[in-house]
Amino acid sequence: MNRLHARVASFSRPAAAFSTTPEPRTIGSFARGRQITGGNFLFAGFLVEAPDTAIWDLPMPDEGFESEIHGFTWLDDLAAVGDHHATKRAQAWTHAWIAQNGRGAGPGWTPDLTGRRLIRWINHAILLLNGQERGVSEAYFRSLAAQTIFLSRRWKAASPGLPRFEALTGLIYAGLALDGMDAHVGHATRALAQECAREIDPDGGLSTRNPEELLEVFTLLNWAAAALQDMGQSPGAAHITAIEAVAPVLRALRHADGGLARFHGGGRGLEGRLDRSLASSGVKAFPNEGLAMGYARISHGRTSVIADAARPPRADASANGHASTLAFELTSGRRPVIVNCGSGATFGKSWRRAGRATPSHSTLGIEGLSSSRLGSAGKMSDHASEFLVDTPREVRFERDDVDGGTRLVVGHDGYLSSHGLTHVRTLHLSDDGRSLNGEDTLIAFDASDRRRFDLAFDKSKLRGIPFSVRFHLHPDVDATLDMNGTAVSMALKSGEIWVFRANGEASLSLEQSVYLEKSRLSPRATKQIVLSGAAMEYATRVNWSLAKAQETPSAIRDYAMDDVMAVD
């Protein structure tokens, strides 16, 4: 059906020009743009090195690789570079696509990709048309019109969630920007409002619980609202309500350095996008002290702690979900300290699976078992996906303001059926943000839990249930294990010194880890602090602390120091 409608749409009456001059609202990654101009094409987990090769002449190792190319998000990255070489590539590759696929041919004619592509083409219209001949411009507008007609008929076939928001925002964008396409705006505006009511819950969260995806949806809603208001039209009531609900959630998911918490397949977000989106929304509301899309946040002084304190995404929304229950991240000023490994999706299937497992997160895990498991493959956006199954059924959360700081108590039963154990984690952040005290407990609460524990204990040949508590460090953290093996000293580039200590029978070690970023060609090497032990009784506790060294400057001097070091 997509191919049929694409072919029919290619015979539609072309748009002659823009009714208003488009503004470049999207900007990508400068580093990624440099990679592309240098001939390093990293898409969908595959790296193709082909200098001086047009993007459409690359070998296509996978359907996902080809789909990402046809979505044209790389146009944002080339625009971020903005030099002569990047501009020439953007123009040549875009107009080559029109020549090859403009008549409804090729794999790029799906509603998911067409909406994404339309937004980029319109946003970067000035870059794409600058210095071009009349025939090239006419072909560009003819293709824009065909894609708009196609999207008006096929947007319902886009996958629910972000792809459908992209499709409808692209349709609104094109309908407002192109002469003769305004008839599609009203229907797309109503449909977008309906999607807001369906996909965004009253508390401003998405079912995927992916912070970066929430930011992308929020950004699209802001763009669509601004485009409608600039033309004297009003967004739907549910559209405005969604913007007002999402803004405080994103504020709760923002660390002290301005980046998003990295959970359930999401990254930190493009630099500056979160702040720009919040500012353009005009919503001043701040989050309450409860959960925001299932995450708990504590912030004192210059330190922010964000923990995953709710059940993982439901099965049909968990294609990118991680087994990260009770994991946390900690950021001090502009410096991430404790992190999760992140999504390995851009580095291939093996890295993607590894990034989703519990050991890739800063939490406790029983050896050989994640708190949620990956089930059989399903379909998401026409691609095979592994959903989360056998997830924790109950996740509890309490927050209290206590003497000297704020305390979180969270727990989950993800190991109950297998070992009869519940994981309970306590986090206490001091009022000045200079220390975080934690306790991780594995406990069998009642008689049935203890019977399961005894059975698992017997199978271990009375060696206990092995577990590890992991604290993954950001690559910029310089960590050293002291000579006695009782503490880890961590130096940040700001000059701060943090010290990690643990009490109890768990052994302390400093091991290798990785930090996964979408903008990188390969995973970054880093380290992790690991507390290893075995549950021998019905209740096993591990206490630990993370605190600034006494010689680390006070908060006022910290700000000045980080401002100086920000140029590194």
Coordinates of C-alpha atoms in Angstrom, one line a residue:
M1 CA 0.0 0.0 0.0
N2 CA 2.9 2.4 0.7
R3 CA 4.4 1.8 -2.7
L4 CA 1.0 2.2 -4.4
H5 CA 0.2 5.5 -2.7
A6 CA 3.8 6.8 -3.2
R7 CA 3.4 6.1 -7.0
V8 CA 0.0 7.9 -7.1
A9 CA 1.3 10.8 -5.1
S10 CA 4.2 11.3 -7.5
F11 CA 1.7 12.4 -10.2
S12 CA 0.1 15.1 -7.9
R13 CA 0.2 18.8 -8.7
P14 CA 3.6 20.1 -7.6
A15 CA 4.0 22.9 -5.1
A16 CA 5.6 26.0 -6.7
A17 CA 7.2 27.6 -3.7
F18 CA 7.2 28.1 0.1
S19 CA 4.4 30.2 1.4
T20 CA 6.7 31.3 4.3
T21 CA 10.5 31.1 4.6
P22 CA 11.3 28.0 6.6
E23 CA 13.4 28.4 9.7
P24 CA 16.1 25.7 10.5
R25 CA 14.7 24.4 13.7
T26 CA 16.8 21.1 13.8
I27 CA 20.5 20.9 14.3
G28 CA 22.5 17.7 14.7
S29 CA 25.9 16.6 16.0
F30 CA 29.0 18.4 14.8
A31 CA 31.1 15.3 15.6
R32 CA 28.8 13.0 13.6
G33 CA 28.7 15.5 10.7
R34 CA 32.5 15.4 10.6
Q35 CA 32.4 11.6 10.6
I36 CA 30.1 11.6 7.6
T37 CA 32.1 14.2 5.6
G38 CA 35.2 12.0 6.4
G39 CA 33.5 9.0 4.9
N40 CA 32.6 7.2 8.2
F41 CA 28.9 6.2 8.0
L42 CA 27.6 4.8 11.3
F43 CA 23.9 3.8 11.1
A44 CA 21.9 1.1 12.9
G45 CA 25.0 -0.5 14.4
F46 CA 27.0 -0.8 11.2
L47 CA 30.0 1.2 10.3
V48 CA 30.8 1.6 6.6
E49 CA 34.0 3.4 5.8
A50 CA 33.8 4.8 2.3
P51 CA 35.6 8.2 1.7
D52 CA 34.5 10.1 -1.4
T53 CA 31.5 7.9 -1.9
A54 CA 27.9 9.2 -2.2
I55 CA 25.6 8.0 0.5
W56 CA 23.3 6.2 -1.9
D57 CA 26.2 4.3 -3.4
L58 CA 27.2 2.7 -0.1
P59 CA 26.8 -1.1 0.4
M60 CA 23.7 -1.5 2.5
P61 CA 24.5 -4.1 5.2
D62 CA 21.1 -4.1 6.8
E63 CA 17.5 -2.9 6.4
G64 CA 17.9 -0.7 9.5
F65 CA 21.0 1.0 8.0
E66 CA 19.1 1.7 4.8
S67 CA 16.1 3.1 6.6
E68 CA 18.2 5.5 8.7
I69 CA 19.8 6.9 5.6
H70 CA 16.4 7.4 4.0
G71 CA 15.2 9.2 7.1
F72 CA 17.7 12.1 6.4
T73 CA 18.6 12.7 10.0
W74 CA 22.2 12.9 8.8
L75 CA 21.1 16.2 7.2
D76 CA 21.0 17.8 10.6
D77 CA 24.6 16.6 11.3
L78 CA 25.9 18.1 8.0
A79 CA 24.1 21.3 8.8
A80 CA 25.8 21.4 12.2
V81 CA 29.2 21.3 10.4
G82 CA 28.0 23.9 7.8
D83 CA 31.2 24.3 5.8
H84 CA 31.6 24.1 2.1
H85 CA 32.2 20.3 1.9
A86 CA 29.2 19.5 4.2
T87 CA 26.9 21.8 2.3
K88 CA 27.9 20.3 -1.1
R89 CA 27.3 16.8 0.2
A90 CA 23.9 17.7 1.7
Q91 CA 22.8 19.3 -1.6
A92 CA 24.2 16.5 -3.9
W93 CA 22.8 13.6 -1.8
T94 CA 19.4 15.2 -1.4
H95 CA 18.9 15.9 -5.1
A96 CA 20.3 12.5 -6.0
W97 CA 17.5 11.0 -3.8
I98 CA 14.9 13.0 -5.7
A99 CA 16.3 11.8 -9.0
Q100 CA 16.3 8.1 -7.9
N101 CA 13.3 7.9 -5.6
G102 CA 11.2 11.0 -6.3
R103 CA 8.6 9.1 -8.4
G104 CA 7.6 6.7 -5.6
A105 CA 10.5 4.2 -5.9
G106 CA 12.9 3.0 -3.3
P107 CA 12.7 1.9 0.3
G108 CA 12.2 5.4 1.8
W109 CA 8.5 5.6 1.1
T110 CA 7.1 4.7 4.5
P111 CA 5.1 7.1 6.7
D112 CA 7.7 6.7 9.5
L113 CA 10.6 7.9 7.3
T114 CA 8.6 10.4 5.1
G115 CA 7.6 12.5 8.1
R116 CA 11.2 12.5 9.4
R117 CA 12.5 13.4 5.9
L118 CA 10.0 16.2 5.3
I119 CA 10.9 17.9 8.5
R120 CA 14.6 17.9 7.6
W121 CA 14.0 19.0 4.0
I122 CA 11.9 22.0 5.0
N123 CA 14.1 23.0 8.0
H124 CA 17.2 23.0 5.8
A125 CA 15.5 24.3 2.6
I126 CA 17.8 27.4 2.4
L127 CA 20.9 25.2 2.7
L128 CA 19.6 22.7 0.0
L129 CA 18.4 25.3 -2.5
N130 CA 21.2 27.9 -2.2
G131 CA 22.9 28.3 -5.5
Q132 CA 20.9 25.6 -7.3
E133 CA 19.5 25.9 -10.8
R134 CA 15.8 26.3 -11.5
G135 CA 15.3 22.7 -12.7
V136 CA 16.8 21.4 -9.4
S137 CA 14.5 23.6 -7.3
E138 CA 11.4 22.6 -9.3
A139 CA 12.2 18.9 -8.7
Y140 CA 12.7 19.6 -5.0
F141 CA 9.3 21.2 -4.7
R142 CA 7.7 18.5 -6.8
S143 CA 9.0 15.8 -4.5
L144 CA 8.0 17.8 -1.4
A145 CA 4.4 17.9 -2.7
A146 CA 4.4 14.2 -3.5
Q147 CA 5.6 13.3 -0.1
T148 CA 3.0 15.6 1.5
I149 CA 0.2 13.9 -0.4
F150 CA 1.6 10.5 0.4
L151 CA 1.8 11.3 4.1
S152 CA -1.8 12.7 4.2
R153 CA -3.0 9.3 3.1
R154 CA -0.7 7.0 5.0
W155 CA 0.2 8.7 8.3
K156 CA -2.1 6.2 10.2
A157 CA 0.3 3.4 9.1
A158 CA 3.2 4.9 11.0
S159 CA 4.2 3.1 14.1
P160 CA 2.6 4.5 17.3
G161 CA 4.8 6.7 19.4
L162 CA 7.6 8.8 18.1
P163 CA 7.3 7.7 14.4
R164 CA 3.6 8.8 14.3
F165 CA 4.4 12.1 16.0
E166 CA 7.1 12.7 13.3
A167 CA 4.7 11.8 10.5
L168 CA 2.0 14.2 11.7
T169 CA 4.4 17.0 12.5
G170 CA 5.9 16.6 9.0
L171 CA 2.5 16.8 7.5
I172 CA 1.6 20.0 9.5
Y173 CA 5.0 21.5 8.6
A174 CA 4.6 20.8 4.9
G175 CA 0.9 21.9 4.8
L176 CA 1.8 25.2 6.3
A177 CA 5.0 25.8 4.4
L178 CA 4.1 24.8 0.9
D179 CA 1.7 26.7 -1.5
G180 CA -1.5 24.7 -2.1
M181 CA -1.0 22.2 0.7
D182 CA -2.9 24.0 3.4
A183 CA -5.9 21.7 3.1
H184 CA -4.1 19.0 5.0
V185 CA -3.3 21.1 8.0
G186 CA -6.7 20.9 9.8
H187 CA -6.9 17.2 9.7
A188 CA -3.3 16.7 10.7
T189 CA -3.7 19.1 13.6
R190 CA -6.7 17.2 15.0
A191 CA -4.9 13.9 14.5
L192 CA -1.9 15.2 16.4
A193 CA -4.1 16.2 19.3
Q194 CA -5.6 12.7 19.4
E195 CA -2.2 11.1 19.4
C196 CA -1.2 13.4 22.3
A197 CA -4.2 12.2 24.3
R198 CA -3.5 8.5 23.4
E199 CA 0.3 8.3 23.8
I200 CA 1.1 10.8 26.6
D201 CA -0.3 10.0 30.0
P202 CA -1.9 12.7 32.2
D203 CA 1.4 12.9 34.2
G204 CA 3.4 13.7 31.0
G205 CA 5.1 10.4 30.5
L206 CA 5.5 7.9 27.6
S207 CA 4.8 4.2 27.9
T208 CA 8.4 3.5 26.7
R209 CA 9.8 5.4 29.7
N210 CA 12.7 6.6 27.4
P211 CA 13.7 10.1 28.5
E212 CA 15.4 11.0 25.2
E213 CA 12.3 9.8 23.3
L214 CA 10.1 12.0 25.5
L215 CA 12.4 15.0 24.6
E216 CA 12.1 14.2 20.9
V217 CA 8.3 14.1 21.1
F218 CA 8.2 17.3 23.2
T219 CA 10.4 19.0 20.6
L220 CA 8.1 17.9 17.8
L221 CA 5.0 19.2 19.7
N222 CA 6.7 22.5 20.3
W223 CA 7.7 22.8 16.6
A224 CA 4.2 22.0 15.4
A225 CA 2.6 24.4 17.9
A226 CA 4.9 27.2 16.9
A227 CA 4.3 26.6 13.2
L228 CA 0.6 26.7 13.7
Q229 CA 0.6 29.8 15.9
D230 CA 2.9 31.6 13.4
M231 CA 0.2 31.1 10.8
G232 CA -2.5 32.3 13.1
Q233 CA -3.9 28.8 13.8
S234 CA -4.4 27.1 17.2
P235 CA -3.1 23.7 18.2
G236 CA -5.6 21.3 19.6
A237 CA -6.4 21.4 23.3
A238 CA -4.8 18.0 24.0
H239 CA -1.7 19.2 22.1
I240 CA -1.3 22.2 24.5
T241 CA -2.1 20.0 27.5
A242 CA 0.6 17.5 26.5
I243 CA 3.2 20.2 26.3
E244 CA 2.3 21.6 29.7
A245 CA 2.4 18.1 31.2
V246 CA 5.7 17.0 29.6
A247 CA 7.8 20.1 30.5
P248 CA 8.0 19.4 34.3
V249 CA 8.8 15.8 33.7
L250 CA 11.8 16.7 31.5
R251 CA 13.0 19.1 34.2
A252 CA 12.9 16.2 36.7
L253 CA 14.9 14.0 34.3
R254 CA 17.6 16.6 33.7
H255 CA 20.9 16.2 35.6
A256 CA 22.8 19.1 37.1
D257 CA 24.9 19.4 33.9
G258 CA 21.8 19.8 31.7
G259 CA 21.9 16.3 30.2
L260 CA 19.1 13.8 30.4
A261 CA 19.3 10.6 32.5
R262 CA 20.3 7.7 30.3
F263 CA 17.7 5.0 30.8
H264 CA 15.7 2.5 28.6
G265 CA 17.5 3.2 25.4
G266 CA 17.8 6.9 25.7
G267 CA 20.9 9.1 25.6
R268 CA 21.7 12.5 27.1
G269 CA 20.0 14.3 24.2
L270 CA 21.6 16.6 21.7
E271 CA 23.5 19.4 23.5
G272 CA 21.3 22.4 24.1
R273 CA 18.1 20.8 22.7
L274 CA 16.5 20.2 26.1
D275 CA 17.1 23.8 27.3
R276 CA 15.9 25.2 24.0
S277 CA 12.8 23.1 24.0
L278 CA 11.9 24.0 27.6
A279 CA 12.4 27.7 26.9
S280 CA 10.4 27.7 23.7
S281 CA 7.5 25.9 25.3
G282 CA 6.9 28.8 27.7
V283 CA 6.0 26.3 30.5
K284 CA 7.5 27.4 33.8
A285 CA 6.1 24.5 36.0
F286 CA 8.6 22.4 38.0
P287 CA 8.1 18.8 39.0
N288 CA 6.7 17.7 42.3
E289 CA 8.7 15.4 44.6
G290 CA 7.0 12.2 43.4
L291 CA 8.0 10.1 40.4
A292 CA 8.4 11.6 37.0
M293 CA 7.7 8.9 34.3
G294 CA 8.8 6.4 36.9
Y295 CA 12.1 8.1 37.9
A296 CA 13.0 9.6 41.3
R297 CA 15.2 12.6 41.5
I298 CA 17.1 14.1 44.4
S299 CA 19.1 17.3 44.0
H300 CA 21.1 19.2 46.7
G301 CA 23.9 21.6 46.2
R302 CA 25.5 20.8 42.9
T303 CA 24.7 17.1 42.9
S304 CA 21.8 15.4 41.2
V305 CA 20.7 11.7 41.6
I306 CA 18.2 10.1 39.3
A307 CA 17.0 6.6 39.9
D308 CA 14.7 4.1 38.0
A309 CA 12.0 3.6 40.6
A310 CA 9.1 2.0 38.7
R311 CA 8.3 -1.1 36.7
P312 CA 10.0 -1.4 33.3
P313 CA 7.9 -0.5 30.2
R314 CA 5.0 -2.9 29.4
A315 CA 5.9 -5.6 26.9
D316 CA 4.6 -3.9 23.8
A317 CA 6.5 -0.7 24.6
S318 CA 9.7 -2.4 25.7
A319 CA 11.5 -2.9 22.4
N320 CA 14.2 -0.6 23.6
G321 CA 13.6 -1.2 27.3
H322 CA 16.5 -2.1 29.7
A323 CA 16.7 -4.2 32.9
S324 CA 17.6 -1.2 34.9
T325 CA 15.2 -1.3 37.9
L326 CA 16.7 0.6 40.9
A327 CA 19.7 1.8 38.9
F328 CA 20.8 5.4 39.5
E329 CA 23.0 8.1 38.0
L330 CA 24.9 10.8 39.8
T331 CA 26.2 14.1 38.4
S332 CA 28.2 16.7 40.2
G333 CA 27.9 20.1 38.6
R334 CA 28.9 19.8 35.0
R335 CA 30.5 16.4 35.5
P336 CA 28.7 13.0 35.3
V337 CA 30.2 10.6 37.9
I338 CA 28.0 7.5 38.2
V339 CA 26.3 6.5 34.9
N340 CA 24.7 3.6 33.1
C341 CA 26.5 2.1 30.1
G342 CA 23.8 3.3 27.8
S343 CA 22.2 2.0 24.6
G344 CA 24.5 -0.1 22.4
A345 CA 22.0 0.0 19.5
T346 CA 24.4 1.9 17.2
F347 CA 27.1 -0.6 17.7
G348 CA 25.3 -3.7 16.6
K349 CA 23.0 -6.5 18.0
S350 CA 25.5 -7.8 20.5
W351 CA 26.3 -4.4 22.0
R352 CA 22.5 -3.7 22.0
R353 CA 21.8 -6.8 24.0
A354 CA 24.6 -6.2 26.4
G355 CA 23.6 -2.6 27.1
R356 CA 20.1 -3.8 28.0
A357 CA 21.2 -6.3 30.7
T358 CA 21.3 -5.4 34.4
P359 CA 25.2 -5.6 34.7
S360 CA 25.3 -2.6 32.4
H361 CA 23.6 -0.5 34.9
S362 CA 24.6 1.0 38.3
T363 CA 22.6 -1.3 40.5
L364 CA 22.6 -4.8 42.1
G365 CA 22.4 -7.9 40.0
I366 CA 22.4 -11.6 40.8
E367 CA 25.1 -13.4 38.9
G368 CA 23.9 -14.7 35.5
L369 CA 20.4 -13.1 35.8
S370 CA 19.0 -9.7 35.0
S371 CA 16.1 -8.2 36.9
S372 CA 14.1 -8.4 33.6
R373 CA 14.7 -10.8 30.8
L374 CA 14.6 -10.5 27.0
G375 CA 11.8 -12.5 25.4
S376 CA 11.0 -13.6 21.9
A377 CA 11.3 -11.2 19.0
G378 CA 8.4 -9.1 17.9
K379 CA 7.9 -6.3 15.4
M380 CA 8.4 -2.6 16.0
S381 CA 8.5 -0.1 13.2
D382 CA 8.8 -3.0 10.7
H383 CA 11.9 -4.3 12.4
A384 CA 12.4 -7.4 14.6
S385 CA 12.7 -6.4 18.3
E386 CA 13.2 -8.3 21.6
F387 CA 10.7 -7.3 24.3
L388 CA 11.2 -7.4 28.0
V389 CA 9.5 -10.3 29.8
D390 CA 9.5 -11.7 33.3
T391 CA 9.8 -8.2 34.7
P392 CA 9.4 -7.1 38.3
R393 CA 5.7 -7.2 39.2
E394 CA 6.0 -4.8 42.1
V395 CA 8.4 -1.8 42.5
R396 CA 8.0 0.3 45.6
F397 CA 9.1 3.8 46.2
E398 CA 9.3 6.1 49.3
R399 CA 10.9 9.5 49.6
D400 CA 11.5 11.3 52.9
D401 CA 13.1 14.5 53.9
V402 CA 15.2 13.6 56.9
D403 CA 17.7 15.3 59.1
G404 CA 20.7 16.2 57.0
G405 CA 19.2 15.4 53.6
T406 CA 16.8 13.4 51.5
R407 CA 16.3 9.7 51.6
L408 CA 14.9 7.3 48.9
V409 CA 13.8 3.8 49.6
V410 CA 13.1 1.7 46.6
G411 CA 12.6 -2.0 46.1
H412 CA 11.7 -4.6 43.4
D413 CA 10.8 -8.3 43.3
G414 CA 12.5 -9.2 40.0
Y415 CA 14.5 -12.0 41.7
L416 CA 11.5 -13.3 43.7
S417 CA 10.4 -16.2 41.5
S418 CA 14.0 -17.4 40.8
H419 CA 15.6 -17.0 44.2
G420 CA 12.9 -15.8 46.7
L421 CA 14.8 -12.5 47.1
T422 CA 13.6 -8.9 47.0
H423 CA 16.2 -6.1 46.3
V424 CA 15.8 -3.0 48.5
R425 CA 17.9 0.0 47.9
T426 CA 18.3 3.1 50.2
L427 CA 19.9 6.3 48.9
H428 CA 20.5 9.3 51.2
L429 CA 21.9 12.5 49.7
S430 CA 23.1 15.1 52.1
D431 CA 21.7 18.7 52.2
D432 CA 25.0 20.1 50.8
G433 CA 25.2 17.5 48.0
R434 CA 28.6 16.4 49.2
S435 CA 27.8 12.8 50.2
L436 CA 25.6 9.9 49.0
N437 CA 25.1 7.0 51.4
G438 CA 23.6 3.8 50.1
E439 CA 22.5 0.4 51.3
D440 CA 21.6 -2.6 49.0
T441 CA 19.7 -5.4 50.6
L442 CA 18.7 -8.8 49.4
I443 CA 15.9 -10.2 51.6
A444 CA 13.5 -13.1 51.7
F445 CA 10.5 -11.7 53.5
D446 CA 8.1 -14.6 54.2
A447 CA 8.0 -18.3 54.5
S448 CA 7.4 -19.0 50.7
D449 CA 10.3 -16.6 49.8
R450 CA 12.5 -18.5 52.2
R451 CA 11.7 -21.8 50.7
R452 CA 12.6 -20.5 47.2
F453 CA 15.8 -19.1 48.7
D454 CA 16.7 -22.4 50.4
L455 CA 16.2 -24.3 47.1
A456 CA 18.4 -21.9 45.2
F457 CA 20.9 -22.0 48.1
D458 CA 21.1 -25.8 47.9
K459 CA 21.6 -25.7 44.2
S460 CA 24.6 -23.5 44.7
K461 CA 26.2 -26.3 46.8
L462 CA 25.9 -24.1 49.9
R463 CA 28.1 -21.4 48.4
G464 CA 25.4 -18.8 48.5
I465 CA 23.7 -16.7 45.9
P466 CA 26.5 -14.7 44.1
F467 CA 25.7 -11.0 43.4
S468 CA 27.4 -7.8 42.4
V469 CA 26.6 -4.2 43.0
R470 CA 28.0 -2.1 40.1
F471 CA 28.8 1.6 39.8
H472 CA 29.8 2.5 36.3
L473 CA 31.9 5.6 36.0
H474 CA 31.9 8.2 33.3
P475 CA 35.0 8.0 31.0
D476 CA 36.2 11.5 32.2
V477 CA 36.5 10.2 35.8
D478 CA 40.0 9.2 36.7
A479 CA 39.5 6.4 39.3
T480 CA 42.2 4.7 41.4
L481 CA 41.9 1.9 43.9
D482 CA 43.9 2.6 47.1
M483 CA 46.7 0.2 48.1
N484 CA 44.6 -1.4 50.8
G485 CA 41.7 -2.1 48.4
T486 CA 39.2 -0.4 50.7
A487 CA 38.4 2.7 48.8
V488 CA 38.3 4.2 45.3
S489 CA 39.4 7.8 44.7
M490 CA 37.8 9.5 41.7
A491 CA 39.2 12.8 40.2
L492 CA 36.9 14.9 38.0
K493 CA 38.2 17.3 35.4
S494 CA 36.7 20.1 37.5
G495 CA 39.2 19.4 40.2
E496 CA 36.7 17.7 42.5
I497 CA 37.8 14.5 44.3
W498 CA 35.1 11.9 45.3
V499 CA 35.9 8.9 47.4
F500 CA 33.9 5.6 47.3
R501 CA 34.0 3.3 50.4
A502 CA 32.1 0.1 51.3
N503 CA 31.3 -1.7 54.5
G504 CA 30.5 -5.3 55.1
E505 CA 31.7 -8.6 53.6
A506 CA 31.4 -7.6 49.9
S507 CA 34.8 -7.3 48.2
L508 CA 35.7 -4.1 46.4
S509 CA 37.3 -4.0 43.0
L510 CA 37.9 -1.6 40.1
E511 CA 37.2 -3.2 36.8
Q512 CA 36.9 -2.3 33.1
S513 CA 33.6 -1.0 31.6
V514 CA 32.3 0.8 28.6
Y515 CA 30.3 4.0 27.9
L516 CA 28.1 3.8 24.9
E517 CA 27.3 7.0 22.9
K518 CA 25.4 7.3 19.6
S519 CA 27.7 10.0 18.3
R520 CA 30.8 7.8 18.6
L521 CA 32.3 5.3 16.1
S522 CA 33.1 2.8 18.9
P523 CA 32.3 2.3 22.6
R524 CA 34.5 4.4 25.0
A525 CA 36.5 2.5 27.6
T526 CA 35.9 3.4 31.2
K527 CA 35.8 1.8 34.6
Q528 CA 33.3 0.4 37.1
I529 CA 33.4 -0.1 40.8
V530 CA 32.2 -3.6 41.7
L531 CA 31.1 -4.9 45.1
S532 CA 31.0 -8.7 45.0
G533 CA 29.5 -11.0 47.5
A534 CA 27.2 -14.0 48.1
A535 CA 23.8 -14.1 49.9
M536 CA 24.2 -16.7 52.6
E537 CA 21.2 -15.8 54.8
Y538 CA 17.7 -14.6 54.4
A539 CA 18.9 -10.9 54.6
T540 CA 22.2 -9.7 53.1
R541 CA 23.2 -6.0 53.3
V542 CA 25.9 -4.1 51.6
N543 CA 26.5 -0.5 52.8
W544 CA 28.5 2.0 50.8
S545 CA 29.2 5.7 50.6
L546 CA 30.3 8.2 47.9
A547 CA 31.5 11.5 49.2
K548 CA 33.6 14.5 48.2
A549 CA 37.0 14.5 49.8
Q550 CA 37.4 17.1 52.6
E551 CA 40.0 19.0 50.6
T552 CA 37.5 19.5 47.7
P553 CA 36.4 23.2 47.6
S554 CA 33.1 24.5 48.9
A555 CA 30.1 24.9 46.6
I556 CA 30.9 28.6 45.7
R557 CA 34.5 27.8 44.7
D558 CA 33.3 24.7 42.8
Y559 CA 31.2 26.9 40.5
A560 CA 34.2 29.1 39.7
M561 CA 36.5 26.2 39.2
D562 CA 34.1 24.4 36.8
D563 CA 33.6 27.6 34.8
V564 CA 37.4 27.8 34.3
M565 CA 37.7 24.1 33.4
A566 CA 34.7 24.2 31.0
V567 CA 37.1 25.1 28.2
D568 CA 38.7 21.6 28.3

